[in-house]
Short mmCIF file of C-alpha atoms in Angstrom, two decimals:
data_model
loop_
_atom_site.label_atom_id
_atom_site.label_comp_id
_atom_site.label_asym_id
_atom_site.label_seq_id
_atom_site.Cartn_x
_atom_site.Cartn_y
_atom_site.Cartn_z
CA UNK O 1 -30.10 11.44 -6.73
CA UNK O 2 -28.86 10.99 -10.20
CA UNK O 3 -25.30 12.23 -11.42
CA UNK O 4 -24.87 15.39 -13.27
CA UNK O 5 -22.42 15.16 -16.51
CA UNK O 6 -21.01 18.62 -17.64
CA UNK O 7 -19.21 18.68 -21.12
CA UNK O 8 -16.00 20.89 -20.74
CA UNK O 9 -15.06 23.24 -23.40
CA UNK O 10 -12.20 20.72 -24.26
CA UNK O 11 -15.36 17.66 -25.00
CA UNK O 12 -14.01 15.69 -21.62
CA UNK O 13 -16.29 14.40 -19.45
CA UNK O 14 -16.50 15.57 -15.95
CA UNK O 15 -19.20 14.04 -13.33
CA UNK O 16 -20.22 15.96 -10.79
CA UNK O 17 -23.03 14.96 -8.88
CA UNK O 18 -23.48 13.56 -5.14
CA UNK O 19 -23.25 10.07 -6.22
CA UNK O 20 -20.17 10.71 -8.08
CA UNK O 21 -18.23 12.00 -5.39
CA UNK O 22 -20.57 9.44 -2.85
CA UNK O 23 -18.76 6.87 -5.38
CA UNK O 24 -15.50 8.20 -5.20
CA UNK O 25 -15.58 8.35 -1.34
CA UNK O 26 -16.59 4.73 -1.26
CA UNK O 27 -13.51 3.71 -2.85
CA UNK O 28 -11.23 6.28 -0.71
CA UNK O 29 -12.89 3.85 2.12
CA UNK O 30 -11.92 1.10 0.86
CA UNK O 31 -8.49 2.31 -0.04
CA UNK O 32 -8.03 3.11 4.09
CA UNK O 33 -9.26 -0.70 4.55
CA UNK O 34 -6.53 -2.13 1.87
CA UNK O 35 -3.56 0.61 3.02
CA UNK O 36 -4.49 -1.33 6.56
CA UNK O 37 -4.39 -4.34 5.63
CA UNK O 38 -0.95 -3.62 3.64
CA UNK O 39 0.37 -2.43 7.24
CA UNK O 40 -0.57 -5.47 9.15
CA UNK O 41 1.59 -7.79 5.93
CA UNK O 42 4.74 -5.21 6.65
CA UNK O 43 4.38 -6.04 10.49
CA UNK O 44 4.13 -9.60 9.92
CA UNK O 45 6.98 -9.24 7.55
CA UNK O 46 9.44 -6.94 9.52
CA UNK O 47 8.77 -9.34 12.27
CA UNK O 48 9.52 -12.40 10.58
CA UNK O 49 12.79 -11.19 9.10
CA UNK O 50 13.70 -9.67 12.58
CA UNK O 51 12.92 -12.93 14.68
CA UNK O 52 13.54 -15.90 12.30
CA UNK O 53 15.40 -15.25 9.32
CA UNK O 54 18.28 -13.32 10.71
CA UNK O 55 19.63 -15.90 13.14
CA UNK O 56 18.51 -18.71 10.47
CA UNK O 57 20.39 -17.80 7.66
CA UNK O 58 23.94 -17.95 6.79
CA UNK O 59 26.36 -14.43 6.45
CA UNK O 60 26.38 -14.66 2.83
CA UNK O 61 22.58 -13.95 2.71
CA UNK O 62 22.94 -11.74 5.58
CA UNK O 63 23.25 -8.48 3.15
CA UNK O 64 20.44 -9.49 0.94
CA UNK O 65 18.07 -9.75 4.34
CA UNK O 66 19.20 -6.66 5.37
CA UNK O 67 18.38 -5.02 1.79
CA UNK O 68 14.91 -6.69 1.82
CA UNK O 69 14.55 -5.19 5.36
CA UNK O 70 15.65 -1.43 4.50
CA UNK O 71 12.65 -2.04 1.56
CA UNK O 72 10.21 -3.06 3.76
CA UNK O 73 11.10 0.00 6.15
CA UNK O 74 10.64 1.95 2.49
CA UNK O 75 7.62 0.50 2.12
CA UNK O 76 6.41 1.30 5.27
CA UNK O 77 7.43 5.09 4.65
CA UNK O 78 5.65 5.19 1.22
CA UNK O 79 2.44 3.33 2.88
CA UNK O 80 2.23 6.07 5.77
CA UNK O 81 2.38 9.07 2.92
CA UNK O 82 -0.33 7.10 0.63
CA UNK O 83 -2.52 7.11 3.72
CA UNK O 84 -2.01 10.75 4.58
CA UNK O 85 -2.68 11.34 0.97
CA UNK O 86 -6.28 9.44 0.73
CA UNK O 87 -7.40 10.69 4.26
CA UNK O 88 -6.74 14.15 2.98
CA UNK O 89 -8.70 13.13 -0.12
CA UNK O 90 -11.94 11.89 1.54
CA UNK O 91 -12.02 15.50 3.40
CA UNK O 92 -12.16 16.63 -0.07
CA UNK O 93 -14.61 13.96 -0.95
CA UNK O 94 -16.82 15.12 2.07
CA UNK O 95 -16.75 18.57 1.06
CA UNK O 96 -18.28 18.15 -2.72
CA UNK O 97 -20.58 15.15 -1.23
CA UNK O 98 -21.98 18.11 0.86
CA UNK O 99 -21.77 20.93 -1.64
CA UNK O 100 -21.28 19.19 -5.68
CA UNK O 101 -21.28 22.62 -6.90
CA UNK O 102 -18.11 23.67 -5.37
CA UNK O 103 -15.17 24.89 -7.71
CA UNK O 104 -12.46 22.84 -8.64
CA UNK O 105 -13.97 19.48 -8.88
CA UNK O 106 -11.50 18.41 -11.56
CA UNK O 107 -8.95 19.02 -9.05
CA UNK O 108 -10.54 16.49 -6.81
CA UNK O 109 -10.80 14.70 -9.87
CA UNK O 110 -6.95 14.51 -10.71
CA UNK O 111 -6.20 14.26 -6.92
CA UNK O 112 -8.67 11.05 -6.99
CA UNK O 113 -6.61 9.69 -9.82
CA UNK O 114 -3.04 10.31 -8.27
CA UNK O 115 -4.12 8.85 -5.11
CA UNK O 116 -5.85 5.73 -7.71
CA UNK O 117 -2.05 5.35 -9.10
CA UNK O 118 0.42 6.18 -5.80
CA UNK O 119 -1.81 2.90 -4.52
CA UNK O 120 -1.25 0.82 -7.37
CA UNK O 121 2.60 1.75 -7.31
CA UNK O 122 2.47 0.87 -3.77
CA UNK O 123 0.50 -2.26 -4.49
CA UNK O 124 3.20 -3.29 -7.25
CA UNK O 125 6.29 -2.18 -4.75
CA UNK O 126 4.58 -4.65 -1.47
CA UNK O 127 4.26 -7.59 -4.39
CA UNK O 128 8.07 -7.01 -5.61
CA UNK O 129 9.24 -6.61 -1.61
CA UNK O 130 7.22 -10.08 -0.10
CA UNK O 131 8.47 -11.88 -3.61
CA UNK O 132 12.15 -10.69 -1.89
CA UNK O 133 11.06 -12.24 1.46
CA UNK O 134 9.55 -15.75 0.11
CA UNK O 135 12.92 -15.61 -1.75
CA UNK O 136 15.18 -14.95 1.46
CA UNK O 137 12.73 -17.30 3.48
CA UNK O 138 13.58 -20.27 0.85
CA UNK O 139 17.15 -19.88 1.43
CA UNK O 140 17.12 -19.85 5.01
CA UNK O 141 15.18 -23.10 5.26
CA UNK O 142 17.45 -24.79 2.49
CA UNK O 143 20.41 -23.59 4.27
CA UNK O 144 22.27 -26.11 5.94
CA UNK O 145 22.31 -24.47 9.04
CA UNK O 146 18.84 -24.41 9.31
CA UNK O 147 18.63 -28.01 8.61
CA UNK O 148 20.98 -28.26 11.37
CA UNK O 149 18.80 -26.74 14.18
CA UNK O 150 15.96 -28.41 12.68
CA UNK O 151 17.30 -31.89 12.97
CA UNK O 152 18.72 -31.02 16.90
CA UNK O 153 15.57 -30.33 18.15
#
């Protein structure tokens, strides 16, 4: 199966063959596999803050945990509405895999590409929110009550 390029009246490229959208759906997949992956990280992170850091560090940091904590339940949100988003997209994928001469491939182009960028904002948001929690994670092990309970046991 080779991939079909049509030239659009505008001189754009658009691909439309089975392997093009056989392509595309590949990467939806392995979207799903990293969007999982991202939910296990916010469990293991929601979890830590919830059993560990609270009681560990001291009231002044208390407000910044629970900040970090209301992101990571944003997160979450914005994680659950990217993976509605590329599900959705691989039934579109599935649809022009079985049929490439369907109308409206560069709408399942664009969609392909908004999907592409609402995971790399999501990426960029999960890097900014764990950077919060290795922050919040330092100061409750330098805190001195920490050092306390670590020295009593």
């Amino acid at each position: 199966m080779s991939t079909t390029v049509k030239e659009s009246a505008i001189g754009s490229t658009q691909n439309t063959g089975k392997d093009f959208w056989s392509e595309q759906y590949v990467m939806a997949e392995r979207w799903q596999s990293d969007l999982k992956f991202d939910k296990d990280e916010l469990r293991f992170l929601k979890k830590l803050i919830d059993k560990y850091f609270l009681w560990l560090i001291d009231e002044k940091h208390l407000e910044s945990t629970q900040q970090v904590a209301s992101r990571l339940s944003h997160f979450e949100r914005n994680t659950l509405a990217t993976e509605t988003k590329v599900t959705k997209h691989m039934h579109h994928l599935v649809a022009f895999i079985e049929n490439p001469s369907l109308p409206d491939a560069s709408a399942c182009e664009n969609e392909h590409n908004t999907v592409k960028k609402a995971l790399a904002d999501l990426q960029m948001e999960l890097r900014a929110v764990k950077k919060e929690v290795f922050q919040i994670a330092e100061q409750a092990i330098d805190s001195s009550k920490a050092q306390r309970l670590l020295s009593s046991t």
